[in-house]
């Protein structure tokens, strides 16, 4: 029942964000500022607090790395096969990337930190770093190639070097690996700030969701949903069971890959010639339905 209450609370906050946008309280400017607080302050604090007490060797194993890469690229390959005959390149490119590009930063790590023990959150933070470095350039490459858009990977990759989430992960792992101590008051303060990451992220996601019901392509959206929140976590379950990783690693990997499509895919679609209405719809539907699928999954692994 605790899991049910937690996920119902997440759904309420998500819909609250949508309601605040519809009422005009969270307009574009206010949502952008709220998003900046979540992205540049709360989430980095959460990542640092989750990792600063452990060395990287304790968190990132060869089995974890191999499993992450296999699940990500296998799902992307399946998405390519499923969506190869979509009626336009803009819709095809969006369908492919949204079938594997997970919201592991805004929703994955905060959800795990709020639900599981610290060891699971620490591994989830490392998963965030590894998967982000792979899925972001892959999504940009697919969108730009299929849509003929002019997108240089260099600036995107250089932008990763300034990413506050990845920087906080690097700092946290460095502190843990070197064995430095963090003063108690600082750790407590960062922990309090990090606890705001999930509600802020959900408000921002809710305020960013838009749906045009007459334009729904049920077949394409259904395929995206099936691949993202059913196939991908199921594949992760199988792969990490075969790899026989420890319980914390298994839990973190499966739940992270069960998160919905990232809101950033809508931004990439707008920049690189994708079908933005279709992208917005898929973000909304996968986010909404993932509240139920995550409940089932967390109940199974918890």
XYZ file of C-alpha atoms in Angstrom:
302
model
C 0.000 0.000 0.000
C 2.923 2.341 0.599
C 3.974 1.987 -3.050
C 0.406 2.682 -4.192
C 0.216 5.819 -2.077
C 3.577 7.033 -3.325
C 2.739 6.582 -6.999
C -0.737 8.077 -6.591
C 0.973 11.080 -5.038
C 3.315 11.308 -8.037
C 0.353 11.187 -10.413
C -1.406 13.930 -8.460
C 1.655 16.199 -8.675
C 1.998 15.437 -12.403
C -1.642 16.341 -13.082
C -1.306 19.377 -10.815
C 1.413 20.658 -13.127
C -0.905 20.157 -16.113
C -3.716 21.944 -14.294
C -1.503 24.863 -13.298
C -0.426 25.277 -16.919
C -4.040 25.153 -18.143
C -5.040 27.806 -15.594
C -2.130 30.044 -16.575
C -0.340 29.836 -13.221
C 2.576 27.937 -14.751
C 3.104 29.831 -17.987
C 6.118 29.253 -20.228
C 8.369 31.636 -18.295
C 7.496 30.295 -14.830
C 7.817 26.692 -16.002
C 11.248 27.459 -17.430
C 12.378 28.975 -14.119
C 10.988 26.036 -12.143
C 12.697 23.702 -14.562
C 15.995 25.523 -14.022
C 15.735 25.076 -10.236
C 15.084 21.356 -10.665
C 17.825 20.850 -13.254
C 20.590 23.072 -11.876
C 19.953 22.805 -8.123
C 17.723 19.995 -6.831
C 18.747 17.132 -9.118
C 22.530 17.761 -8.840
C 22.157 17.889 -5.040
C 20.332 14.550 -5.103
C 22.986 12.965 -7.339
C 25.825 14.168 -5.124
C 24.201 13.012 -1.880
C 23.524 9.609 -3.446
C 27.142 9.015 -4.490
C 29.614 10.869 -2.280
C 30.006 8.036 0.245
C 30.945 5.305 -2.254
C 33.843 4.722 -4.654
C 33.073 4.282 -8.333
C 34.442 0.728 -8.233
C 31.664 -0.205 -5.821
C 28.963 1.120 -8.129
C 30.006 0.547 -11.756
C 30.789 -3.066 -12.639
C 31.529 -4.592 -16.034
C 28.257 -6.524 -15.845
C 26.296 -3.322 -15.221
C 27.963 -1.519 -18.128
C 27.469 -4.404 -20.555
C 23.841 -4.829 -19.491
C 23.041 -1.134 -19.895
C 24.554 -0.939 -23.366
C 22.854 -4.150 -24.485
C 19.373 -3.125 -23.297
C 19.646 0.388 -24.759
C 20.884 -0.598 -28.208
C 18.672 -3.679 -28.479
C 15.579 -1.611 -27.724
C 16.709 1.009 -30.244
C 17.136 -1.742 -32.849
C 13.667 -3.120 -32.155
C 12.250 0.404 -32.396
C 13.860 0.849 -35.793
C 12.270 -2.381 -37.064
C 8.832 -1.577 -35.636
C 8.715 2.020 -36.898
C 10.557 1.670 -40.204
C 7.398 2.135 -42.310
C 5.838 5.171 -40.605
C 4.146 7.571 -43.040
C 6.706 10.374 -42.648
C 10.339 10.715 -41.646
C 9.370 13.246 -38.961
C 7.022 10.764 -37.300
C 9.327 7.782 -37.852
C 12.344 9.489 -36.280
C 10.355 10.603 -33.227
C 8.776 7.159 -32.778
C 12.201 5.482 -32.851
C 13.911 7.701 -30.294
C 10.902 7.898 -27.972
C 10.786 4.102 -27.791
C 14.119 3.966 -25.929
C 15.027 7.482 -24.704
C 14.185 7.266 -20.991
C 13.388 9.972 -18.467
C 16.065 8.622 -16.128
C 17.207 12.003 -14.855
C 14.054 13.901 -13.951
C 12.015 10.877 -12.900
C 14.264 7.827 -12.634
C 16.845 8.849 -10.040
C 14.439 10.927 -7.871
C 11.839 8.130 -7.895
C 14.391 5.505 -6.880
C 15.872 7.769 -4.203
C 12.392 8.295 -2.745
C 11.431 4.620 -2.894
C 14.491 2.453 -2.259
C 17.524 2.390 0.022
C 20.536 4.681 -0.635
C 22.589 1.900 -2.268
C 20.023 1.603 -5.064
C 19.936 5.384 -5.571
C 23.734 5.483 -5.850
C 23.750 2.881 -8.619
C 20.855 4.660 -10.331
C 22.981 7.818 -10.430
C 25.780 5.937 -12.191
C 23.262 4.441 -14.630
C 22.094 7.980 -15.375
C 25.619 8.968 -16.379
C 26.314 5.934 -18.570
C 22.955 5.889 -20.365
C 22.849 9.661 -20.922
C 26.242 9.582 -22.623
C 24.862 6.957 -25.021
C 21.219 7.834 -25.632
C 21.590 11.584 -26.147
C 24.018 11.528 -29.112
C 22.175 8.519 -30.596
C 18.843 10.383 -30.533
C 20.363 13.502 -32.104
C 22.000 11.387 -34.818
C 18.760 9.526 -35.668
C 16.657 12.703 -35.827
C 19.161 14.650 -37.903
C 19.799 11.746 -40.310
C 16.167 10.838 -40.986
C 14.979 14.445 -41.215
C 17.947 15.872 -43.095
C 18.481 18.404 -40.326
C 21.764 20.194 -39.817
C 22.913 19.037 -36.408
C 26.564 18.842 -35.412
C 27.238 16.323 -32.667
C 30.262 18.273 -31.432
C 28.327 21.061 -29.670
C 25.934 18.529 -28.123
C 28.805 16.460 -26.765
C 30.617 19.557 -25.499
C 27.389 20.525 -23.777
C 27.527 17.255 -21.841
C 30.806 18.420 -20.307
C 28.873 21.325 -18.750
C 25.840 19.272 -17.760
C 25.192 19.996 -14.042
C 23.790 16.513 -13.425
C 26.816 14.756 -14.898
C 29.185 17.174 -13.159
C 27.562 16.490 -9.783
C 27.871 12.755 -10.472
C 31.568 13.163 -11.256
C 32.170 15.227 -8.115
C 30.245 12.794 -5.923
C 32.112 9.764 -7.264
C 35.439 11.576 -6.893
C 34.715 12.467 -3.266
C 33.684 8.874 -2.559
C 36.655 7.333 -4.374
C 39.211 9.593 -2.699
C 37.585 9.140 0.698
C 36.935 12.793 1.487
C 34.418 13.619 4.188
C 31.496 15.998 3.789
C 30.495 18.055 6.863
C 27.244 16.882 8.432
C 25.341 20.181 8.061
C 26.310 20.396 4.373
C 25.170 16.836 3.726
C 21.891 17.458 5.542
C 21.245 20.646 3.587
C 22.018 19.004 0.249
C 19.774 16.088 1.155
C 16.899 18.487 1.850
C 17.436 20.272 -1.459
C 17.691 16.951 -3.305
C 14.352 15.809 -1.889
C 12.703 18.562 -3.962
C 13.923 17.048 -7.249
C 11.016 14.658 -7.812
C 8.072 17.004 -7.083
C 9.676 19.835 -9.062
C 10.388 17.520 -11.992
C 6.814 16.207 -12.023
C 5.376 19.722 -11.968
C 7.599 20.665 -14.916
C 6.686 17.533 -16.859
C 2.989 18.095 -16.195
C 3.227 21.725 -17.268
C 4.962 20.688 -20.507
C 2.407 18.099 -21.626
C 0.003 18.901 -24.427
C -2.385 16.551 -26.227
C -4.283 17.076 -29.479
C -6.820 14.222 -29.381
C -7.969 14.399 -33.043
C -4.363 13.988 -34.214
C -3.664 10.764 -32.326
C -2.074 7.949 -34.338
C -3.126 5.084 -32.087
C -0.971 2.484 -33.815
C 2.247 4.498 -33.657
C 1.681 5.745 -30.112
C 0.695 2.276 -28.947
C 3.916 0.857 -30.378
C 5.978 3.535 -28.601
C 4.229 2.782 -25.308
C 4.701 -0.977 -25.704
C 8.406 -0.661 -26.462
C 9.187 1.980 -23.842
C 7.333 0.921 -20.709
C 6.789 -2.796 -21.392
C 9.475 -4.211 -23.666
C 12.451 -2.200 -22.377
C 12.041 -3.008 -18.648
C 11.180 -6.640 -19.510
C 14.389 -6.890 -21.530
C 16.324 -5.298 -18.667
C 14.809 -7.836 -16.251
C 15.963 -10.738 -18.438
C 19.430 -9.341 -19.176
C 20.323 -8.440 -15.604
C 18.945 -11.752 -14.344
C 21.269 -13.570 -16.752
C 24.174 -11.364 -15.681
C 23.438 -12.312 -12.046
C 24.118 -8.840 -10.647
C 23.412 -7.974 -7.022
C 19.926 -6.970 -5.895
C 20.603 -3.219 -5.749
C 22.019 -3.165 -9.288
C 19.148 -5.270 -10.639
C 16.536 -3.042 -9.021
C 18.122 0.210 -10.179
C 18.597 -0.966 -13.769
C 15.092 -2.376 -14.238
C 13.304 0.612 -12.694
C 15.430 3.157 -14.577
C 14.621 1.519 -17.913
C 10.918 1.423 -16.960
C 10.683 5.219 -16.791
C 8.620 6.981 -19.493
C 9.879 8.811 -22.551
C 12.019 11.829 -21.684
C 10.521 15.298 -22.145
C 13.792 16.310 -23.836
C 12.816 14.218 -26.872
C 10.120 16.795 -27.621
C 12.784 19.524 -27.588
C 15.060 17.515 -29.879
C 12.155 16.853 -32.248
C 11.374 20.578 -32.452
C 15.019 21.408 -33.175
C 15.686 18.641 -35.697
C 12.586 18.379 -37.871
C 10.580 15.772 -35.956
C 6.794 15.615 -35.585
C 6.345 17.768 -32.464
C 2.621 17.070 -31.906
C 3.307 13.341 -32.050
C 6.290 13.779 -29.718
C 4.248 15.715 -27.159
C 1.493 13.095 -27.208
C 3.925 10.228 -26.635
C 5.560 11.973 -23.694
C 2.131 12.517 -22.124
C 0.862 8.972 -22.691
C 4.032 7.148 -21.601
C 4.310 9.349 -18.507
C 0.688 8.803 -17.528
C 0.673 5.039 -18.155
C 4.054 4.544 -16.511
C 2.505 5.441 -13.164
C 0.671 2.112 -13.349
C 3.499 0.078 -14.877
C 5.993 1.435 -12.345
C 3.688 0.439 -9.510
C 3.630 -3.145 -10.791
C 7.382 -3.208 -11.360
C 8.313 -1.646 -8.009
C 6.005 -4.082 -6.256
C 7.771 -6.979 -7.979
C 11.346 -5.850 -7.319
C 10.687 -4.192 -3.945
